[in-house]
């Protein structure tokens, strides 16, 4: 049956289109469900190579974690006064990357932005894996990581309870809620697509497997109605959630009295920074994946154009945050704040501040030009630069502020050790291992939402309403 | 043996030996439609013709289809609101009971009942439980997981999750009459009409 479905001829993709013309429901279901359904012997060599490399990095990660658990945090470069180093930098960096996925899947759904359809599944998966990478760091940086469960409120023999006035305790609740809700949102989105895979599967074992996880989804109108309602409600819940999570992460700093941290601009500027870094990461990952799996008909240049615009806009909010930090330092007249600004601009870490401005302020400005937003090499380069820039931002905030204590006798300089770097490098192994498994076993583009988009595209060619016969005949009858 | 996860390939089962002379009880008549608009019109007409035991199946959500089949109000928003409020109350209660009632501890000379500091966790717990309500509420109200359903016996129904649209009139509908219902579906431009066994 499936073999007789002819692949329709597809025209060149218009740079302003969200979807290639001429796609049908049949073709969308065949192509997108087909990617994860190929047999084990047909696994692409490129995938195997990439996965092997990811596993190698994962081994680096496990080694770095194991050595840390054996030796303790002394193997890292942190010391008084710089008690937070790459562990917290990487935590904030990874969690920030994750936020783009929630933004795409939730906020853009509420705003009825159709362009999210092609990228939301992938971006949400990226969120999950980035949160997994982020969540490990705060646990590892505890002096005694094996006692991390003391942060949870349970009736213990100590008779003690967690300190709910601490932003670090808020983190526990915020991050775990964020991870849980993101996972649920993602799994709910998968149910109809797993049903498609169940129905397309010819292998009885895989049919049983997909059938089990599809929960018996049959596409009933009443089910769809409730499903859409639940998606909308989840989007409405995730939107304040994502804002609250990065706000709470910024409270880790803003509640403290360290110069350079104690600023009311932190929550909005952190949230914008998270979206900035996240969109850059989505582009950085999506460009090679799109090329490798031949998804140019589904992820068009229009998507990259829009993502580049979001990156530019949020980048400017971040730059506004930097300007305000400097303004507060001057306007407050506080000697510690102005000293810190002086340290950022002319101190021993001045290189990191100028590199940050180059990466997050100057280079992303090329996105004002359409040719830059339409050029794959430029998009890749700027995304990479922004990812580095956002890492540097956390470095500037954490390390520069901590290195200059209130008393000059306790000033210090932070030198990360090899174990700091290996743990960071290794966390990419964790991230990419998940990402490769995801791209192999799960449809990377939401199939049912693409079918909706195909239907709308067909409908818009005829009468715009649900009126008589709109769309009839536009869909070629598939041979049975 | 009935595969509970998927009906068999129709081509294969057509050539199989007939199982029993006694026909399985009829679940209803299913009509297949070419596109979303045809299904929407058929659903509208069926509702107008007085059928009450109807269901439609499509590869993607179709706006207004459930309303046209007589599905008016849904319990889900109320479930989400209730579970969210319960989660928020639980989150606040947890902090208050443990830090104010069970083991009061003065830190940094802060007030004994620092309620503003409890807002973040209260909020997070509210969101968490509302999300649980939305996900589990949707799945359970839909009667899932339900791995067997008579409609899976319909020929070509595996296309309902890909590119075909179906309307079922159940046999227990008071207005159901196999011949007249078949004619009705035909009048709605159903491309294929089949009987569905229980």
PDB file of N, CA and C in Angstrom, chain B residues 7-64:
ATOM      1  N   UNK B   7      -5.599  -3.512  13.955  1.00  0.00           N
ATOM      2  CA  UNK B   7      -6.281  -4.542  13.199  1.00  0.00           C
ATOM      3  C   UNK B   7      -5.329  -5.053  12.118  1.00  0.00           C
ATOM      4  N   UNK B   8      -5.671  -6.203  11.556  1.00  0.00           N
ATOM      5  CA  UNK B   8      -4.787  -6.780  10.556  1.00  0.00           C
ATOM      6  C   UNK B   8      -4.866  -6.018   9.251  1.00  0.00           C
ATOM      7  N   UNK B   9      -3.923  -6.305   8.430  1.00  0.00           N
ATOM      8  CA  UNK B   9      -3.920  -5.731   7.098  1.00  0.00           C
ATOM      9  C   UNK B   9      -5.186  -6.189   6.364  1.00  0.00           C
ATOM     10  N   UNK B  10      -5.992  -5.286   5.842  1.00  0.00           N
ATOM     11  CA  UNK B  10      -7.269  -5.676   5.237  1.00  0.00           C
ATOM     12  C   UNK B  10      -7.104  -6.630   4.061  1.00  0.00           C
ATOM     13  N   UNK B  11      -6.008  -6.453   3.322  1.00  0.00           N
ATOM     14  CA  UNK B  11      -5.798  -7.296   2.148  1.00  0.00           C
ATOM     15  C   UNK B  11      -5.580  -8.731   2.601  1.00  0.00           C
ATOM     16  N   UNK B  12      -4.785  -8.889   3.651  1.00  0.00           N
ATOM     17  CA  UNK B  12      -4.472 -10.216   4.149  1.00  0.00           C
ATOM     18  C   UNK B  12      -5.715 -10.867   4.756  1.00  0.00           C
ATOM     19  N   UNK B  13      -6.473 -10.094   5.560  1.00  0.00           N
ATOM     20  CA  UNK B  13      -7.591 -10.716   6.249  1.00  0.00           C
ATOM     21  C   UNK B  13      -8.713 -11.066   5.270  1.00  0.00           C
ATOM     22  N   UNK B  14      -8.744 -10.408   4.117  1.00  0.00           N
ATOM     23  CA  UNK B  14      -9.780 -10.721   3.133  1.00  0.00           C
ATOM     24  C   UNK B  14      -9.564 -12.122   2.553  1.00  0.00           C
ATOM     25  N   UNK B  15      -8.287 -12.502   2.460  1.00  0.00           N
ATOM     26  CA  UNK B  15      -8.002 -13.810   1.900  1.00  0.00           C
ATOM     27  C   UNK B  15      -8.024 -14.900   2.967  1.00  0.00           C
ATOM     28  N   UNK B  16      -8.123 -14.506   4.231  1.00  0.00           N
ATOM     29  CA  UNK B  16      -8.095 -15.497   5.317  1.00  0.00           C
ATOM     30  C   UNK B  16      -9.393 -16.295   5.333  1.00  0.00           C
ATOM     31  N   UNK B  17      -9.330 -17.451   5.973  1.00  0.00           N
ATOM     32  CA  UNK B  17     -10.496 -18.313   6.067  1.00  0.00           C
ATOM     33  C   UNK B  17     -11.538 -17.631   6.953  1.00  0.00           C
ATOM     34  N   UNK B  18     -12.807 -17.580   6.542  1.00  0.00           N
ATOM     35  CA  UNK B  18     -13.823 -16.963   7.400  1.00  0.00           C
ATOM     36  C   UNK B  18     -13.914 -17.713   8.718  1.00  0.00           C
ATOM     37  N   UNK B  19     -14.010 -16.956   9.807  1.00  0.00           N
ATOM     38  CA  UNK B  19     -13.911 -17.577  11.128  1.00  0.00           C
ATOM     39  C   UNK B  19     -15.180 -18.328  11.507  1.00  0.00           C
ATOM     40  N   UNK B  20     -16.317 -17.651  11.452  1.00  0.00           N
ATOM     41  CA  UNK B  20     -17.541 -18.301  11.914  1.00  0.00           C
ATOM     42  C   UNK B  20     -18.694 -17.854  11.038  1.00  0.00           C
ATOM     43  N   UNK B  21     -19.718 -18.660  11.015  1.00  0.00           N
ATOM     44  CA  UNK B  21     -20.882 -18.311  10.214  1.00  0.00           C
ATOM     45  C   UNK B  21     -21.680 -17.194  10.866  1.00  0.00           C
ATOM     46  N   UNK B  22     -21.646 -17.160  12.217  1.00  0.00           N
ATOM     47  CA  UNK B  22     -22.403 -16.140  12.943  1.00  0.00           C
ATOM     48  C   UNK B  22     -21.668 -14.809  12.796  1.00  0.00           C
ATOM     49  N   UNK B  23     -22.301 -13.775  12.226  1.00  0.00           N
ATOM     50  CA  UNK B  23     -21.596 -12.503  12.081  1.00  0.00           C
ATOM     51  C   UNK B  23     -21.422 -11.813  13.440  1.00  0.00           C
ATOM     52  N   UNK B  24     -20.299 -11.115  13.571  1.00  0.00           N
ATOM     53  CA  UNK B  24     -20.059 -10.364  14.809  1.00  0.00           C
ATOM     54  C   UNK B  24     -21.086  -9.243  14.900  1.00  0.00           C
ATOM     55  N   UNK B  25     -21.457  -8.844  16.125  1.00  0.00           N
ATOM     56  CA  UNK B  25     -22.439  -7.766  16.238  1.00  0.00           C
ATOM     57  C   UNK B  25     -21.931  -6.488  15.585  1.00  0.00           C
ATOM     58  N   UNK B  26     -22.851  -5.736  15.022  1.00  0.00           N
ATOM     59  CA  UNK B  26     -22.477  -4.536  14.277  1.00  0.00           C
ATOM     60  C   UNK B  26     -22.218  -3.371  15.239  1.00  0.00           C
ATOM     61  N   UNK B  27     -21.117  -2.683  15.012  1.00  0.00           N
ATOM     62  CA  UNK B  27     -20.844  -1.486  15.813  1.00  0.00           C
ATOM     63  C   UNK B  27     -21.436  -0.255  15.145  1.00  0.00           C
ATOM     64  N   UNK B  28     -21.333  -0.212  13.818  1.00  0.00           N
ATOM     65  CA  UNK B  28     -21.893   0.942  13.109  1.00  0.00           C
ATOM     66  C   UNK B  28     -21.443   0.958  11.670  1.00  0.00           C
ATOM     67  N   UNK B  29     -21.761   2.061  11.009  1.00  0.00           N
ATOM     68  CA  UNK B  29     -21.345   2.248   9.627  1.00  0.00           C
ATOM     69  C   UNK B  29     -20.298   3.350   9.591  1.00  0.00           C
ATOM     70  N   UNK B  30     -19.258   3.109   8.806  1.00  0.00           N
ATOM     71  CA  UNK B  30     -18.208   4.115   8.727  1.00  0.00           C
ATOM     72  C   UNK B  30     -18.084   4.603   7.291  1.00  0.00           C
ATOM     73  N   UNK B  31     -18.032   5.897   7.129  1.00  0.00           N
ATOM     74  CA  UNK B  31     -17.847   6.489   5.808  1.00  0.00           C
ATOM     75  C   UNK B  31     -16.504   7.173   5.741  1.00  0.00           C
ATOM     76  N   UNK B  32     -15.848   7.033   4.597  1.00  0.00           N
ATOM     77  CA  UNK B  32     -14.527   7.637   4.427  1.00  0.00           C
ATOM     78  C   UNK B  32     -14.671   8.882   3.554  1.00  0.00           C
ATOM     79  N   UNK B  33     -13.964   9.933   3.935  1.00  0.00           N
ATOM     80  CA  UNK B  33     -14.068  11.195   3.196  1.00  0.00           C
ATOM     81  C   UNK B  33     -12.705  11.651   2.730  1.00  0.00           C
ATOM     82  N   UNK B  34     -12.726  12.458   1.695  1.00  0.00           N
ATOM     83  CA  UNK B  34     -11.464  12.870   1.072  1.00  0.00           C
ATOM     84  C   UNK B  34     -10.735  13.942   1.854  1.00  0.00           C
ATOM     85  N   UNK B  35     -11.459  14.875   2.412  1.00  0.00           N
ATOM     86  CA  UNK B  35     -10.765  15.955   3.107  1.00  0.00           C
ATOM     87  C   UNK B  35     -11.580  16.478   4.283  1.00  0.00           C
ATOM     88  N   UNK B  36     -10.973  17.421   4.971  1.00  0.00           N
ATOM     89  CA  UNK B  36     -11.540  17.927   6.215  1.00  0.00           C
ATOM     90  C   UNK B  36     -12.893  18.595   5.975  1.00  0.00           C
ATOM     91  N   UNK B  37     -13.021  19.310   4.874  1.00  0.00           N
ATOM     92  CA  UNK B  37     -14.272  20.032   4.637  1.00  0.00           C
ATOM     93  C   UNK B  37     -15.419  19.080   4.366  1.00  0.00           C
ATOM     94  N   UNK B  38     -15.135  18.013   3.588  1.00  0.00           N
ATOM     95  CA  UNK B  38     -16.170  17.027   3.308  1.00  0.00           C
ATOM     96  C   UNK B  38     -16.646  16.389   4.610  1.00  0.00           C
ATOM     97  N   UNK B  39     -15.695  16.087   5.502  1.00  0.00           N
ATOM     98  CA  UNK B  39     -16.055  15.486   6.791  1.00  0.00           C
ATOM     99  C   UNK B  39     -16.893  16.455   7.618  1.00  0.00           C
ATOM    100  N   UNK B  40     -16.480  17.711   7.620  1.00  0.00           N
ATOM    101  CA  UNK B  40     -17.186  18.728   8.394  1.00  0.00           C
ATOM    102  C   UNK B  40     -18.631  18.868   7.918  1.00  0.00           C
ATOM    103  N   UNK B  41     -18.819  18.871   6.599  1.00  0.00           N
ATOM    104  CA  UNK B  41     -20.171  18.979   6.062  1.00  0.00           C
ATOM    105  C   UNK B  41     -20.992  17.748   6.402  1.00  0.00           C
ATOM    106  N   UNK B  42     -20.374  16.578   6.293  1.00  0.00           N
ATOM    107  CA  UNK B  42     -21.087  15.339   6.604  1.00  0.00           C
ATOM    108  C   UNK B  42     -21.512  15.322   8.070  1.00  0.00           C
ATOM    109  N   UNK B  43     -20.603  15.781   8.950  1.00  0.00           N
ATOM    110  CA  UNK B  43     -20.908  15.794  10.385  1.00  0.00           C
ATOM    111  C   UNK B  43     -22.075  16.736  10.658  1.00  0.00           C
ATOM    112  N   UNK B  44     -22.046  17.874   9.996  1.00  0.00           N
ATOM    113  CA  UNK B  44     -23.109  18.859  10.164  1.00  0.00           C
ATOM    114  C   UNK B  44     -24.455  18.278   9.717  1.00  0.00           C
ATOM    115  N   UNK B  45     -24.414  17.623   8.549  1.00  0.00           N
ATOM    116  CA  UNK B  45     -25.639  17.042   8.002  1.00  0.00           C
ATOM    117  C   UNK B  45     -26.157  15.923   8.904  1.00  0.00           C
ATOM    118  N   UNK B  46     -25.248  15.111   9.439  1.00  0.00           N
ATOM    119  CA  UNK B  46     -25.651  13.997  10.299  1.00  0.00           C
ATOM    120  C   UNK B  46     -26.319  14.509  11.561  1.00  0.00           C
ATOM    121  N   UNK B  47     -25.750  15.579  12.124  1.00  0.00           N
ATOM    122  CA  UNK B  47     -26.319  16.181  13.327  1.00  0.00           C
ATOM    123  C   UNK B  47     -27.722  16.736  12.999  1.00  0.00           C
ATOM    124  N   UNK B  48     -27.821  17.373  11.813  1.00  0.00           N
ATOM    125  CA  UNK B  48     -29.104  17.944  11.405  1.00  0.00           C
ATOM    126  C   UNK B  48     -30.130  16.851  11.130  1.00  0.00           C
ATOM    127  N   UNK B  49     -29.675  15.681  10.649  1.00  0.00           N
ATOM    128  CA  UNK B  49     -30.587  14.584  10.354  1.00  0.00           C
ATOM    129  C   UNK B  49     -31.059  13.877  11.617  1.00  0.00           C
ATOM    130  N   UNK B  50     -30.525  14.284  12.762  1.00  0.00           N
ATOM    131  CA  UNK B  50     -31.018  13.744  14.021  1.00  0.00           C
ATOM    132  C   UNK B  50     -30.222  12.578  14.579  1.00  0.00           C
ATOM    133  N   UNK B  51     -29.078  12.252  13.971  1.00  0.00           N
ATOM    134  CA  UNK B  51     -28.231  11.197  14.550  1.00  0.00           C
ATOM    135  C   UNK B  51     -27.586  11.727  15.822  1.00  0.00           C
ATOM    136  N   UNK B  52     -27.481  10.872  16.823  1.00  0.00           N
ATOM    137  CA  UNK B  52     -26.871  11.326  18.083  1.00  0.00           C
ATOM    138  C   UNK B  52     -25.604  10.554  18.417  1.00  0.00           C
ATOM    139  N   UNK B  53     -25.535   9.279  18.000  1.00  0.00           N
ATOM    140  CA  UNK B  53     -24.342   8.471  18.334  1.00  0.00           C
ATOM    141  C   UNK B  53     -23.358   8.552  17.169  1.00  0.00           C
ATOM    142  N   UNK B  54     -22.630   9.669  17.128  1.00  0.00           N
ATOM    143  CA  UNK B  54     -21.730   9.936  16.014  1.00  0.00           C
ATOM    144  C   UNK B  54     -20.316  10.115  16.520  1.00  0.00           C
ATOM    145  N   UNK B  55     -19.355   9.781  15.691  1.00  0.00           N
ATOM    146  CA  UNK B  55     -17.983  10.190  15.977  1.00  0.00           C
ATOM    147  C   UNK B  55     -17.258  10.355  14.651  1.00  0.00           C
ATOM    148  N   UNK B  56     -16.315  11.298  14.644  1.00  0.00           N
ATOM    149  CA  UNK B  56     -15.535  11.549  13.443  1.00  0.00           C
ATOM    150  C   UNK B  56     -14.068  11.343  13.771  1.00  0.00           C
ATOM    151  N   UNK B  57     -13.302  10.923  12.767  1.00  0.00           N
ATOM    152  CA  UNK B  57     -11.882  10.642  12.974  1.00  0.00           C
ATOM    153  C   UNK B  57     -11.081  11.339  11.895  1.00  0.00           C
ATOM    154  N   UNK B  58     -10.031  12.037  12.313  1.00  0.00           N
ATOM    155  CA  UNK B  58      -9.258  12.808  11.342  1.00  0.00           C
ATOM    156  C   UNK B  58      -7.786  12.789  11.728  1.00  0.00           C
ATOM    157  N   UNK B  59      -6.892  13.016  10.751  1.00  0.00           N
ATOM    158  CA  UNK B  59      -5.452  12.989  11.058  1.00  0.00           C
ATOM    159  C   UNK B  59      -4.958  14.230  11.790  1.00  0.00           C
ATOM    160  N   UNK B  60      -5.780  15.240  11.894  1.00  0.00           N
ATOM    161  CA  UNK B  60      -5.385  16.440  12.650  1.00  0.00           C
ATOM    162  C   UNK B  60      -6.653  17.088  13.198  1.00  0.00           C
ATOM    163  N   UNK B  61      -6.529  17.920  14.224  1.00  0.00           N
ATOM    164  CA  UNK B  61      -7.719  18.536  14.798  1.00  0.00           C
ATOM    165  C   UNK B  61      -8.401  19.460  13.788  1.00  0.00           C
ATOM    166  N   UNK B  62      -9.712  19.361  13.695  1.00  0.00           N
ATOM    167  CA  UNK B  62     -10.470  20.216  12.782  1.00  0.00           C
ATOM    168  C   UNK B  62     -11.346  21.114  13.641  1.00  0.00           C
ATOM    169  N   UNK B  63     -11.200  22.378  13.429  1.00  0.00           N
ATOM    170  CA  UNK B  63     -11.941  23.349  14.221  1.00  0.00           C
ATOM    171  C   UNK B  63     -13.446  23.143  14.055  1.00  0.00           C
ATOM    172  N   UNK B  64     -14.168  23.222  15.144  1.00  0.00           N
ATOM    173  CA  UNK B  64     -15.641  23.180  15.164  1.00  0.00           C
ATOM    174  C   UNK B  64     -16.212  21.788  14.908  1.00  0.00           C
TER     175      UNK B  64
END
